[in-house]
Short mmCIF file of C-alpha atoms in Angstrom, two decimals:
data_model
loop_
_atom_site.label_atom_id
_atom_site.label_comp_id
_atom_site.label_asym_id
_atom_site.label_seq_id
_atom_site.Cartn_x
_atom_site.Cartn_y
_atom_site.Cartn_z
CA MET A 22 0.22 -0.28 -0.09
CA SER A 23 2.77 2.33 0.72
CA VAL A 24 4.31 1.73 -2.75
CA LEU A 25 1.05 2.62 -4.11
CA LEU A 26 0.98 5.45 -2.19
CA LEU A 27 4.27 6.62 -3.25
CA ILE A 28 3.95 6.35 -6.88
CA THR A 29 0.27 8.21 -6.62
CA PHE A 30 2.09 11.17 -4.49
CA SER A 31 5.15 11.06 -7.04
CA PHE A 32 3.98 11.37 -9.83
CA SER A 33 0.49 13.51 -9.01
CA ARG A 34 -1.03 15.89 -12.25
CA ALA A 35 -0.06 18.94 -9.67
CA VAL A 36 3.77 18.13 -10.88
CA ALA A 37 3.49 16.13 -13.64
CA LYS A 38 4.37 18.84 -16.17
CA SER A 39 7.47 19.89 -13.92
CA ASN A 40 8.69 16.43 -13.44
CA HIS A 41 8.08 15.81 -16.92
CA ASP A 42 10.83 18.69 -17.57
CA SER A 43 13.39 18.52 -15.26
CA ILE A 44 13.50 14.25 -16.19
CA LEU A 45 14.27 15.20 -19.72
CA ALA A 46 16.89 17.61 -18.79
CA VAL A 47 18.50 14.91 -16.04
CA LEU A 48 18.11 12.06 -19.39
CA ASN A 49 19.99 15.35 -21.67
CA SER A 50 22.94 15.73 -19.46
CA THR A 51 22.98 11.80 -18.81
CA ILE A 52 23.26 11.32 -22.48
CA ASP A 53 26.27 13.79 -22.40
CA GLN A 54 28.03 11.61 -20.38
CA ALA A 55 27.57 8.26 -21.50
CA PRO A 56 31.17 7.38 -22.91
CA SER A 57 32.50 8.35 -19.35
CA PHE A 58 30.23 5.43 -18.17
CA ASP A 59 31.28 3.14 -21.29
CA ALA A 60 34.17 4.16 -20.31
CA ALA A 61 34.04 2.27 -16.76
CA LYS A 62 31.88 -0.53 -17.92
CA LEU A 63 34.98 -2.01 -20.60
CA LYS A 64 37.78 -0.91 -17.72
CA LYS A 65 35.54 -3.62 -15.47
CA ILE A 66 35.58 -6.24 -18.32
CA ASP A 67 39.08 -5.70 -19.10
CA SER A 68 39.38 -6.77 -15.30
CA ILE A 69 37.57 -9.89 -15.50
CA ARG A 70 39.57 -10.61 -18.76
CA HIS A 71 42.89 -10.30 -17.17
CA LEU A 72 41.94 -13.20 -15.05
CA LEU A 73 42.12 -15.19 -17.98
CA GLN A 74 45.86 -14.75 -18.11
CA GLU A 75 46.53 -16.63 -15.56
CA PRO A 76 46.42 -20.90 -14.85
CA LEU A 77 43.04 -21.86 -14.11
CA THR A 78 41.34 -24.64 -13.67
CA ILE A 79 38.64 -25.58 -16.47
CA GLU A 80 36.13 -25.33 -13.61
CA LYS A 81 37.59 -21.62 -12.61
CA THR A 82 38.13 -20.83 -16.34
CA TYR A 83 34.18 -22.05 -16.98
CA SER A 84 33.78 -19.24 -14.07
CA VAL A 85 35.33 -16.66 -15.58
CA TYR A 86 33.17 -16.87 -18.48
CA GLN A 87 30.19 -17.05 -17.13
CA LYS A 88 31.49 -13.05 -15.35
CA LEU A 89 31.91 -11.82 -18.69
CA TYR A 90 28.93 -12.94 -20.13
CA GLU A 91 27.00 -11.24 -17.34
CA ALA A 92 29.07 -8.18 -18.51
CA PHE A 93 28.29 -8.35 -21.87
CA ILE A 94 24.38 -9.37 -21.90
CA VAL A 95 23.62 -6.12 -21.95
CA PHE A 96 26.02 -4.65 -23.59
CA ASN A 97 27.33 -6.61 -26.79
CA PHE A 98 25.66 -9.53 -28.41
CA ASP A 99 28.68 -10.86 -30.26
CA SER A 100 30.65 -11.19 -27.13
CA ALA A 101 27.97 -12.97 -24.92
CA PHE A 102 27.40 -15.07 -27.60
CA VAL A 103 31.01 -16.31 -27.58
CA TYR A 104 31.38 -16.83 -24.06
CA ALA A 105 28.03 -18.36 -23.77
CA SER A 106 29.32 -20.53 -26.29
CA ALA A 107 32.97 -21.14 -24.39
CA MET A 108 30.55 -22.07 -21.00
CA GLU A 109 28.67 -24.98 -23.47
CA ARG A 110 31.75 -26.22 -24.82
CA ILE A 111 33.12 -27.06 -21.23
CA GLY A 112 30.06 -27.97 -19.86
CA GLU A 113 29.93 -30.63 -21.97
CA LYS A 114 33.59 -31.19 -21.81
CA LEU A 115 33.14 -31.40 -17.95
CA GLN A 116 29.96 -33.86 -19.33
CA ASP A 117 27.99 -31.91 -16.24
CA PRO A 118 24.50 -31.64 -17.09
CA ILE A 119 23.69 -28.64 -14.74
CA LYS A 120 26.91 -25.96 -16.26
CA THR A 121 25.95 -27.32 -19.78
CA THR A 122 22.61 -26.72 -19.09
CA ASN A 123 23.37 -22.79 -17.61
CA ALA A 124 25.15 -22.27 -20.68
CA LYS A 125 22.57 -23.52 -23.22
CA ILE A 126 19.76 -21.02 -21.50
CA LYS A 127 22.00 -18.14 -21.31
CA LEU A 128 23.11 -18.62 -25.16
CA GLY A 129 19.16 -19.02 -25.39
CA TYR A 130 18.59 -15.57 -24.07
CA ILE A 131 20.89 -13.36 -25.71
CA LEU A 132 19.51 -15.02 -29.29
CA LEU A 133 16.50 -13.85 -27.84
CA SER A 134 17.88 -10.87 -27.29
CA SER A 135 18.84 -10.13 -30.58
CA GLY A 136 15.57 -11.14 -32.01
CA MET A 137 17.15 -14.57 -33.56
CA PHE A 138 13.77 -16.27 -32.78
CA THR A 139 14.14 -19.14 -35.08
CA GLU A 140 17.58 -19.91 -33.34
CA THR A 141 16.08 -19.11 -29.78
CA ASN A 142 13.47 -22.36 -30.72
CA SER A 143 16.41 -24.37 -31.37
CA CYS A 144 18.19 -23.61 -28.98
CA LEU A 145 15.20 -24.27 -26.40
CA GLN A 146 14.65 -27.73 -28.28
CA THR A 147 17.74 -28.88 -26.78
CA ILE A 148 17.54 -27.95 -23.09
CA ASP A 149 15.58 -30.28 -20.34
CA VAL A 150 15.28 -29.22 -16.75
CA ASN A 151 14.20 -31.82 -15.17
CA GLY A 152 16.48 -32.82 -12.06
CA MET A 153 18.27 -29.30 -12.71
CA PRO A 154 18.45 -26.82 -8.91
CA ASP A 155 15.57 -24.30 -9.00
CA SER A 156 18.39 -21.36 -9.54
CA VAL A 157 18.97 -23.33 -13.12
CA ARG A 158 14.77 -23.79 -13.59
CA VAL A 159 13.92 -20.39 -12.77
CA GLN A 160 16.00 -18.76 -15.54
CA PHE A 161 14.56 -21.70 -18.02
CA PHE A 162 11.20 -20.38 -17.45
CA LEU A 163 11.69 -16.34 -17.20
CA MET A 164 13.88 -16.75 -20.38
CA LYS A 165 11.38 -19.41 -22.21
CA SER A 166 7.96 -16.84 -20.99
CA ARG A 167 10.40 -14.14 -22.71
CA PHE A 168 10.76 -16.09 -26.17
CA TYR A 169 6.73 -16.07 -26.22
CA SER A 170 5.91 -12.93 -25.09
CA ASP A 171 7.99 -11.07 -27.41
CA LEU A 172 6.89 -13.98 -30.23
CA ALA A 173 3.47 -12.32 -29.64
CA GLU A 174 4.56 -8.94 -29.88
CA TYR A 175 6.59 -9.78 -33.11
CA ASN A 176 3.78 -11.68 -34.64
CA GLN A 177 0.85 -9.88 -33.79
CA ASP A 178 -1.52 -12.43 -35.42
CA LYS A 179 -5.14 -13.45 -34.32
CA PHE A 180 -4.87 -16.59 -34.47
CA PHE A 181 -0.82 -17.81 -33.23
CA THR A 182 -0.66 -14.81 -30.69
CA PRO A 183 -3.35 -15.59 -28.01
CA GLU A 184 -1.49 -18.77 -27.41
CA TYR A 185 1.65 -17.09 -27.26
CA ARG A 186 0.92 -15.09 -24.75
CA ARG A 187 -1.03 -17.83 -22.75
CA GLN A 188 2.28 -19.61 -22.76
CA GLY A 189 4.18 -17.10 -21.59
CA LEU A 190 1.99 -16.33 -18.75
CA VAL A 191 2.19 -19.95 -17.91
CA LEU A 192 5.76 -20.18 -18.12
CA MET A 193 6.19 -16.81 -15.95
CA ASP A 194 3.51 -18.37 -13.31
CA SER A 195 6.09 -21.67 -13.20
CA ALA A 196 9.23 -19.24 -12.27
CA LEU A 197 6.97 -17.39 -9.53
CA HIS A 198 6.84 -20.94 -8.06
CA LEU A 199 10.39 -21.35 -7.66
CA MET A 200 11.57 -17.93 -6.45
CA ASP A 201 11.86 -16.74 -2.87
CA PRO A 202 9.02 -14.04 -2.87
CA ASN A 203 11.38 -11.46 -0.51
CA THR A 204 13.60 -11.10 -3.53
CA PHE A 205 13.53 -7.70 -6.04
CA ASP A 206 12.83 -9.85 -9.16
CA TYR A 207 9.82 -12.50 -7.44
CA ARG A 208 8.39 -8.60 -6.80
CA PHE A 209 8.74 -7.25 -10.39
CA HIS A 210 8.09 -10.90 -12.16
CA ARG A 211 4.66 -11.53 -9.96
CA ALA A 212 3.78 -7.92 -10.99
CA GLU A 213 4.21 -7.74 -14.60
CA LEU A 214 2.01 -11.34 -14.57
CA LEU A 215 -0.30 -9.69 -13.02
CA PHE A 216 -0.70 -6.54 -15.56
CA LYS A 217 -0.82 -9.23 -18.26
CA LYS A 218 -3.66 -10.61 -16.89
CA GLY A 219 -5.30 -6.83 -16.66
CA GLU A 220 -5.32 -6.98 -12.80
CA ILE A 221 -3.45 -3.47 -12.70
CA GLN A 222 -4.19 -2.10 -9.69
CA GLU A 223 -2.82 -5.27 -8.01
CA ALA A 224 0.18 -5.22 -9.79
CA LEU A 225 1.19 -1.37 -9.50
CA ARG A 226 0.18 -2.39 -5.59
CA LEU A 227 3.19 -5.41 -5.93
CA TRP A 228 6.06 -3.22 -8.40
CA PRO A 229 8.73 -2.70 -6.70
CA ASN A 230 10.03 0.66 -5.55
CA LEU A 231 11.93 2.82 -7.49
CA ASN A 232 13.32 4.76 -5.17
CA ASP A 233 14.31 1.45 -3.14
CA LYS A 234 18.00 2.48 -2.57
CA GLU A 235 18.93 -1.23 -2.31
CA LEU A 236 18.40 -1.38 -6.61
CA SER A 237 20.83 -1.74 -8.97
CA ASP A 238 20.91 0.78 -12.36
CA ARG A 239 19.80 -1.69 -13.97
CA GLN A 240 17.23 -3.32 -11.48
CA VAL A 241 15.42 0.39 -11.92
CA ALA A 242 16.07 0.44 -15.85
CA VAL A 243 13.91 -2.30 -15.90
CA ALA A 244 11.19 -1.93 -13.55
CA ALA A 245 10.85 1.40 -14.40
CA CYS A 246 10.33 0.84 -18.27
CA SER A 247 7.71 -1.78 -17.47
CA LEU A 248 5.66 0.40 -14.72
CA GLY A 249 6.25 2.97 -17.73
CA SER A 250 3.68 0.82 -19.91
CA ILE A 251 1.33 -0.14 -17.90
CA TYR A 252 0.78 3.76 -16.94
CA MET A 253 0.76 4.44 -20.83
CA LYS A 254 -1.77 1.67 -21.18
CA ILE A 255 -3.72 3.41 -18.50
CA HIS A 256 -3.46 6.71 -20.08
CA GLN A 257 -1.05 8.59 -18.10
CA ARG A 258 1.22 9.79 -20.41
CA ASP A 259 2.89 12.26 -18.13
CA THR A 260 3.93 9.70 -15.36
CA ALA A 261 4.79 7.07 -18.27
CA ILE A 262 7.10 9.71 -19.57
CA TYR A 263 8.52 10.09 -16.60
CA LEU A 264 9.25 6.69 -16.27
CA MET A 265 10.57 6.15 -19.06
CA ALA A 266 13.17 8.63 -19.04
CA ARG A 267 14.31 7.64 -15.61
CA SER A 268 14.42 3.67 -17.17
CA ALA A 269 16.50 5.52 -20.04
CA ILE A 270 19.03 6.95 -17.18
CA ALA A 271 19.79 4.38 -15.91
CA ASP A 272 20.30 1.95 -19.09
CA ILE A 273 22.71 5.08 -19.65
CA ARG A 274 24.33 4.91 -16.46
CA SER A 275 24.49 0.86 -16.29
CA SER A 276 26.20 0.97 -19.89
CA THR A 277 22.87 -1.34 -21.03
CA LYS A 278 22.74 -1.32 -25.12
CA GLU A 279 20.21 -3.98 -24.80
CA THR A 280 17.04 -1.79 -23.96
CA MET A 281 13.71 -0.10 -25.37
CA ALA A 282 13.53 2.70 -22.99
CA ALA A 283 14.86 5.21 -25.38
CA TYR A 284 13.21 3.82 -28.40
CA ASN A 285 9.28 3.79 -26.31
CA LEU A 286 10.31 7.86 -24.63
CA ALA A 287 10.96 8.71 -28.30
CA THR A 288 8.09 7.43 -29.41
CA PHE A 289 6.05 9.12 -26.46
CA LEU A 290 7.32 12.16 -26.98
CA PHE A 291 6.71 12.30 -30.77
CA GLU A 292 3.20 11.38 -30.62
CA GLN A 293 2.86 14.45 -27.99
CA GLY A 294 4.34 16.80 -30.87
CA ASP A 295 7.97 17.28 -29.15
CA ILE A 296 9.98 16.51 -32.01
CA LYS A 297 12.79 18.03 -30.90
CA ASN A 298 13.61 15.61 -27.71
CA ALA A 299 12.43 12.33 -29.57
CA SER A 300 14.69 13.02 -32.29
CA ARG A 301 17.38 12.98 -30.16
CA TYR A 302 16.53 9.82 -27.72
CA ILE A 303 15.12 8.11 -31.59
CA GLU A 304 19.33 8.55 -32.71
CA LYS A 305 20.04 6.98 -29.70
CA ALA A 306 17.99 4.30 -29.31
CA ILE A 307 19.40 3.07 -33.07
CA THR A 308 22.80 3.54 -31.91
CA GLU A 309 22.62 1.77 -28.91
CA ALA A 310 20.94 -1.16 -31.27
CA ALA A 311 23.83 -1.33 -33.87
CA PHE A 312 26.36 -1.02 -30.75
CA TYR A 313 24.42 -4.08 -29.21
CA GLY A 314 23.57 -5.70 -32.44
CA ALA A 315 19.95 -6.28 -31.65
CA ARG A 316 18.43 -7.46 -34.96
CA GLN A 317 15.18 -6.66 -34.10
CA ARG A 318 15.93 -3.53 -32.09
CA LYS A 319 17.44 -2.28 -35.37
CA VAL A 320 14.25 -2.54 -37.56
CA MET A 321 11.54 -1.27 -34.65
CA VAL A 322 13.67 1.38 -34.37
CA SER A 323 14.35 1.76 -38.15
CA ASN A 324 11.04 2.56 -38.45
CA ILE A 325 10.27 4.66 -37.02
CA LEU A 326 13.20 7.09 -37.20
CA PRO A 327 12.57 7.71 -40.95
CA ILE A 328 9.03 9.34 -39.71
CA ILE A 329 10.72 11.48 -36.63
CA GLU A 330 13.23 13.30 -39.22
CA GLU A 331 10.47 13.20 -41.50
CA GLU A 332 8.31 15.26 -39.21
CA ARG A 333 11.76 17.91 -37.67
CA ILE A 334 13.11 18.51 -41.62
CA SER A 335 9.09 19.06 -42.11
CA SER A 336 8.61 21.15 -39.27
CA ALA A 337 11.72 23.45 -40.03
CA GLU A 338 11.03 24.12 -43.95
CA GLN A 339 7.56 24.80 -42.21
CA ARG A 340 8.78 27.65 -39.65
CA ASN A 341 10.45 28.71 -43.02
CA ARG A 342 7.41 29.08 -45.23
CA SER A 343 5.71 30.31 -41.98
CA LEU A 344 8.28 33.56 -41.84
CA LEU A 345 7.71 34.42 -45.59
CA ILE A 346 3.84 34.29 -45.69
CA TYR A 347 4.11 36.78 -42.69
CA ALA A 348 6.45 38.95 -43.62
CA THR A 349 4.53 38.95 -47.48
CA ALA A 350 0.84 38.92 -45.79
CA VAL A 351 2.61 42.14 -43.28
CA THR A 352 3.47 43.95 -47.19
CA LEU A 353 -0.11 43.02 -48.75
CA LEU A 354 -2.00 43.87 -45.69
CA PHE A 355 -4.13 46.04 -46.61
CA LEU A 356 -5.03 44.75 -50.21
CA ALA A 357 -6.02 41.33 -47.99
CA LEU A 358 -8.17 43.26 -45.72
CA VAL A 359 -10.04 44.95 -48.64
CA ALA A 360 -10.41 41.37 -50.68
CA MET A 361 -11.25 39.56 -47.21
CA THR A 362 -14.08 41.93 -46.71
CA ILE A 363 -15.23 41.57 -50.10
CA VAL A 364 -14.94 37.81 -50.11
CA VAL A 365 -16.72 37.90 -46.29
CA PHE A 366 -19.51 40.14 -47.62
CA ARG A 367 -20.28 37.76 -50.81
CA GLN A 368 -19.91 34.20 -48.21
CA ILE A 369 -22.46 36.18 -45.93
CA GLN A 370 -25.02 36.00 -48.97
CA LYS A 371 -24.53 32.84 -49.92
CA LEU A 372 -24.78 32.07 -46.53
CA LYS A 373 -28.19 33.23 -46.06
CA LEU A 374 -29.60 32.18 -49.21
CA ALA A 375 -27.57 28.87 -48.09
CA GLN A 376 -29.75 28.83 -44.77
CA GLN A 377 -33.09 29.99 -46.18
CA ALA A 378 -32.84 26.88 -48.40
CA ILE A 379 -32.15 24.65 -45.82
CA THR A 380 -34.90 25.95 -43.32
CA THR A 381 -37.69 25.03 -46.09
CA ALA A 382 -35.97 21.81 -46.85
CA HIS A 383 -36.15 21.37 -43.28
CA GLN A 384 -39.84 22.19 -43.19
CA GLN A 385 -40.37 19.86 -46.51
CA GLN A 386 -38.83 17.71 -44.03
CA GLN A 387 -40.85 17.65 -40.84
CA LYS A 388 -44.20 17.33 -43.43
CA VAL A 389 -42.81 14.57 -44.85
CA ASN A 390 -42.27 13.07 -41.48
CA SER A 391 -45.48 13.96 -40.25
CA GLN A 392 -47.32 11.99 -42.64
CA LEU A 393 -45.05 9.47 -42.04
CA GLU A 394 -46.08 9.59 -38.73
CA GLU A 395 -49.67 9.44 -39.43
CA ALA A 396 -49.18 6.62 -42.06
CA ASN A 397 -47.67 4.70 -39.55
CA LYS A 398 -49.98 5.53 -36.92
CA ILE A 399 -52.86 4.87 -39.51
CA LYS A 400 -52.28 1.38 -39.98
CA GLU A 401 -51.22 0.43 -36.45
CA GLU A 402 -54.61 1.44 -35.55
CA TYR A 403 -56.15 -0.47 -38.39
CA ILE A 404 -54.39 -3.99 -37.79
CA GLY A 405 -55.99 -2.98 -34.08
CA TYR A 406 -59.14 -1.92 -34.97
CA PHE A 407 -59.40 -4.69 -37.29
CA PHE A 408 -58.03 -7.72 -34.68
CA ASN A 409 -60.83 -6.27 -32.28
CA ILE A 410 -63.82 -6.27 -34.42
CA ASN A 411 -62.79 -9.40 -35.61
CA ALA A 412 -62.03 -10.75 -31.68
CA ASN A 413 -65.67 -9.61 -30.82
CA TYR A 414 -67.12 -11.45 -33.72
CA ILE A 415 -65.32 -14.90 -32.60
CA SER A 416 -66.93 -14.00 -28.94
CA LYS A 417 -70.84 -13.25 -31.17
CA ILE A 418 -70.39 -16.41 -32.57
CA GLU A 419 -69.40 -18.53 -29.54
CA LYS A 420 -71.91 -16.80 -27.36
CA ILE A 421 -75.18 -17.72 -30.35
CA LYS A 422 -73.49 -21.70 -30.01
CA GLN A 423 -73.88 -21.73 -26.94
CA MET A 424 -77.34 -20.62 -26.96
CA LEU A 425 -78.29 -22.73 -29.78
CA GLU A 426 -76.72 -25.70 -27.67
CA GLN A 427 -78.71 -24.91 -24.54
CA LYS A 428 -81.84 -24.51 -27.11
CA LEU A 429 -81.16 -28.04 -28.36
CA ALA A 430 -81.21 -29.40 -24.61
CA GLU A 431 -85.19 -28.16 -24.46
CA SER A 432 -85.94 -29.49 -27.59
CA LYS A 433 -86.97 -33.28 -29.03
CA ASN A 434 -86.53 -32.28 -32.85
CA THR A 435 -82.82 -31.06 -32.61
CA SER A 436 -81.25 -32.72 -36.02
CA ASP A 437 -81.21 -29.81 -37.64
CA VAL A 438 -80.43 -27.82 -35.05
CA LYS A 439 -77.32 -29.76 -33.48
CA PHE A 440 -76.25 -30.31 -38.14
CA PHE A 441 -76.37 -26.30 -37.44
CA VAL A 442 -74.64 -25.66 -34.28
CA ASN A 443 -71.73 -28.08 -34.82
CA SER A 444 -71.39 -26.59 -38.61
CA ILE A 445 -69.66 -23.49 -36.56
CA ASN A 446 -65.88 -24.42 -35.64
CA VAL A 447 -64.98 -21.71 -33.49
CA ARG A 448 -61.25 -23.10 -32.87
CA GLN A 449 -61.04 -22.67 -36.81
CA GLU A 450 -62.25 -19.27 -36.90
CA ARG A 451 -60.17 -18.10 -34.33
CA GLU A 452 -56.64 -19.61 -35.87
CA GLU A 453 -57.52 -18.06 -39.08
CA LEU A 454 -57.68 -14.96 -36.97
CA PHE A 455 -54.34 -15.73 -35.86
CA THR A 456 -53.12 -16.55 -39.19
CA ASN A 457 -54.84 -13.30 -41.17
CA PHE A 458 -53.41 -10.90 -37.99
CA ASP A 459 -49.98 -12.38 -38.44
CA ARG A 460 -50.04 -12.11 -42.50
CA VAL A 461 -51.25 -8.51 -42.25
CA PHE A 462 -48.93 -7.69 -39.23
CA LEU A 463 -45.56 -8.87 -41.06
CA ARG A 464 -46.17 -6.85 -44.07
CA ILE A 465 -46.52 -3.81 -41.84
CA PHE A 466 -43.43 -4.71 -39.23
CA PRO A 467 -41.22 -7.74 -41.82
CA HIS A 468 -38.37 -7.87 -39.85
CA PHE A 469 -40.48 -8.25 -36.15
CA VAL A 470 -39.37 -12.23 -35.44
CA ASP A 471 -35.40 -11.25 -36.42
CA GLU A 472 -35.48 -7.77 -34.04
CA PHE A 473 -37.24 -9.86 -31.60
CA ASN A 474 -34.79 -12.65 -31.80
CA LYS A 475 -31.90 -10.37 -31.76
CA LEU A 476 -33.01 -9.72 -27.78
CA PHE A 477 -31.88 -12.99 -26.66
CA ASP A 478 -29.08 -15.40 -26.84
CA LYS A 479 -29.03 -17.99 -29.75
CA ASP A 480 -30.11 -20.93 -27.20
CA ASN A 481 -33.78 -18.77 -26.11
CA GLN A 482 -34.60 -17.44 -29.50
CA VAL A 483 -37.60 -18.25 -30.68
CA ILE A 484 -37.68 -21.50 -33.90
CA LEU A 485 -40.93 -21.03 -36.35
CA ARG A 486 -42.29 -24.41 -36.93
CA GLU A 487 -42.48 -25.38 -40.68
CA ASN A 488 -45.75 -23.01 -42.35
CA GLU A 489 -45.96 -21.00 -39.24
CA LEU A 490 -45.83 -17.03 -38.99
CA MET A 491 -45.75 -16.17 -35.92
CA ASN A 492 -46.15 -18.51 -32.17
CA THR A 493 -48.08 -16.92 -28.79
CA ASP A 494 -44.84 -15.41 -27.21
CA LEU A 495 -44.62 -13.56 -30.82
CA ARG A 496 -48.11 -12.56 -30.66
CA ILE A 497 -47.99 -11.07 -27.87
CA PHE A 498 -45.71 -8.54 -27.62
CA ALA A 499 -46.86 -8.13 -31.87
CA LEU A 500 -50.27 -7.30 -29.86
CA ILE A 501 -48.47 -4.92 -27.63
CA ARG A 502 -46.24 -3.24 -30.53
CA ILE A 503 -49.76 -2.52 -32.58
CA GLY A 504 -51.07 -0.23 -28.92
CA ILE A 505 -52.68 -3.37 -27.17
CA THR A 506 -50.86 -3.25 -24.16
CA ASP A 507 -53.94 -4.73 -22.04
CA ASN A 508 -53.63 -7.75 -20.48
CA ASP A 509 -57.15 -8.37 -19.71
CA LYS A 510 -57.80 -7.42 -24.00
CA ILE A 511 -54.81 -9.90 -24.85
CA ALA A 512 -56.27 -12.38 -22.79
CA SER A 513 -59.49 -12.04 -24.75
CA ILE A 514 -57.91 -12.17 -28.05
CA LEU A 515 -55.84 -15.18 -27.75
CA GLU A 516 -58.32 -16.77 -25.72
CA TYR A 517 -55.75 -17.05 -21.88
CA SER A 518 -56.22 -16.50 -19.10
CA VAL A 519 -54.97 -12.76 -17.98
CA ASN A 520 -52.55 -15.22 -15.45
CA THR A 521 -51.48 -16.96 -17.86
CA ILE A 522 -50.57 -13.89 -20.57
CA TYR A 523 -48.59 -12.28 -17.46
CA ALA A 524 -46.91 -15.90 -17.05
CA TYR A 525 -45.66 -15.66 -20.80
CA LYS A 526 -44.90 -12.33 -20.90
CA THR A 527 -42.55 -12.82 -17.41
CA LYS A 528 -41.02 -15.80 -18.93
CA ILE A 529 -40.53 -14.55 -22.14
CA LYS A 530 -38.86 -10.98 -20.17
CA LYS A 531 -36.32 -13.66 -18.09
CA ARG A 532 -34.59 -15.60 -21.00
CA SER A 533 -33.78 -11.51 -22.64
CA LEU A 534 -30.53 -10.30 -22.67
CA ILE A 535 -31.07 -6.88 -21.69
CA PRO A 536 -33.30 -5.68 -18.58
CA ASN A 537 -36.55 -6.41 -17.94
CA ASP A 538 -38.02 -2.82 -17.41
CA GLU A 539 -36.45 -2.42 -20.76
CA PHE A 540 -38.07 -5.07 -22.57
CA GLU A 541 -41.21 -3.46 -23.80
CA ALA A 542 -39.22 0.02 -25.20
CA ARG A 543 -36.88 -1.80 -27.47
CA ILE A 544 -40.36 -3.82 -28.80
CA MET A 545 -42.06 -0.91 -29.22
CA ALA A 546 -39.26 1.09 -31.20
CA ILE A 547 -39.05 -2.10 -34.27
CA GLN A 548 -39.64 -0.22 -36.58
CA ALA A 549 -42.40 -0.42 -39.55
CA LEU A 550 -41.80 -1.06 -43.49
#
């Protein structure tokens, strides 16, 4: 919680602009000092190389090679590759599976850092960490996790990328299970895992404190770069720029050439229109990528470098053109004002005419809309009227039939009357009424069934039988659509009880994808032809 409060306080909006400017000033100063940091790095490397001049056991030589690899891992690909390969040869010579596996993992990591995915994959196929110490297994899982994550970022394919990302997360989780929870590496990788899973607030809570004095420049660089990506993801651009600048400063201080901070920072600043700083940082990024030998980074940086340079040149040309235009405008100001006055006067006249035409067209459109609304109302009222009349007619027939049956019960000579009564088929009349209603309604609302089904998921949509135009579910809401909303009237028309109609409506609404209180409004929104 304290880390989150510190981050919130440090990067609040009140000081965002000030932090932005001051951190870039520090970065520019650090770039100027880069040669001295690189010289110190090379001096340290030379001191390690000097150990090889002494008589060493083969195990000691392996240890020196590993130190040289660690010195070159983010400094120069070719040298790191040479020492990782030498470690592998010694491990095989000693027939030591731990040393051999450790060397292969380091070799795979350096191949991946250079963007050589095919070679990295081939290396991965030769590594078996079963029975290896936890420290070796952790490095293997982290390296393989990064392989899939980088592959997903590079591939950007809708079919393969999700699986690459999933495998990357699984491998990261496997590494975390073997790590000490109290270490920087655990907190960093755990926070990254949470971020990739979309649990951003939890990731920020767990993120290592960048102000911890125990952290090395390399650890600050890695943590700040990843944290900057998170803040860019949640659209806190000023904070993201501050963090990327801080990461770039730490990269320079640690002589790290295999880095993304300068490239990301240049991209963010270019999007904000800061062409001057963006140009300087992208040049720094491509210089570092070329020095390190990172093929993927060089391609990535080279893609945006021409865009930034073109924008810088365009900005300079624009300034020159602006000065020329300004000087000419001052000289011709009076004539321009006269010409502008004439143009404005004419445009006003044209606008008045256009406004009148628009007003007339609007009035005509309103008239047409009123006519259309009236026509729709007539059609809907006609259907309702038609349905009520026929419903009443059927009810009357039913009453006549009941009366005749009563008379028949009281009469002795019943054959003729019974024949007449039996010829009246109320159910058939009602079914014919429903069919006629279905036809008329669907002529006016041809898309009603499709629009109705859109309110449900696939399993709950209405499926009509062959030759069936509508069923009871559809008729209930068809009646509502034409204005018959009273449950008593709907029950009378469809020959159901009021409770049955209410139960139908409740059941249908519960199956819907939208809230119950919005359902009938969506039904009423279905348009007529």
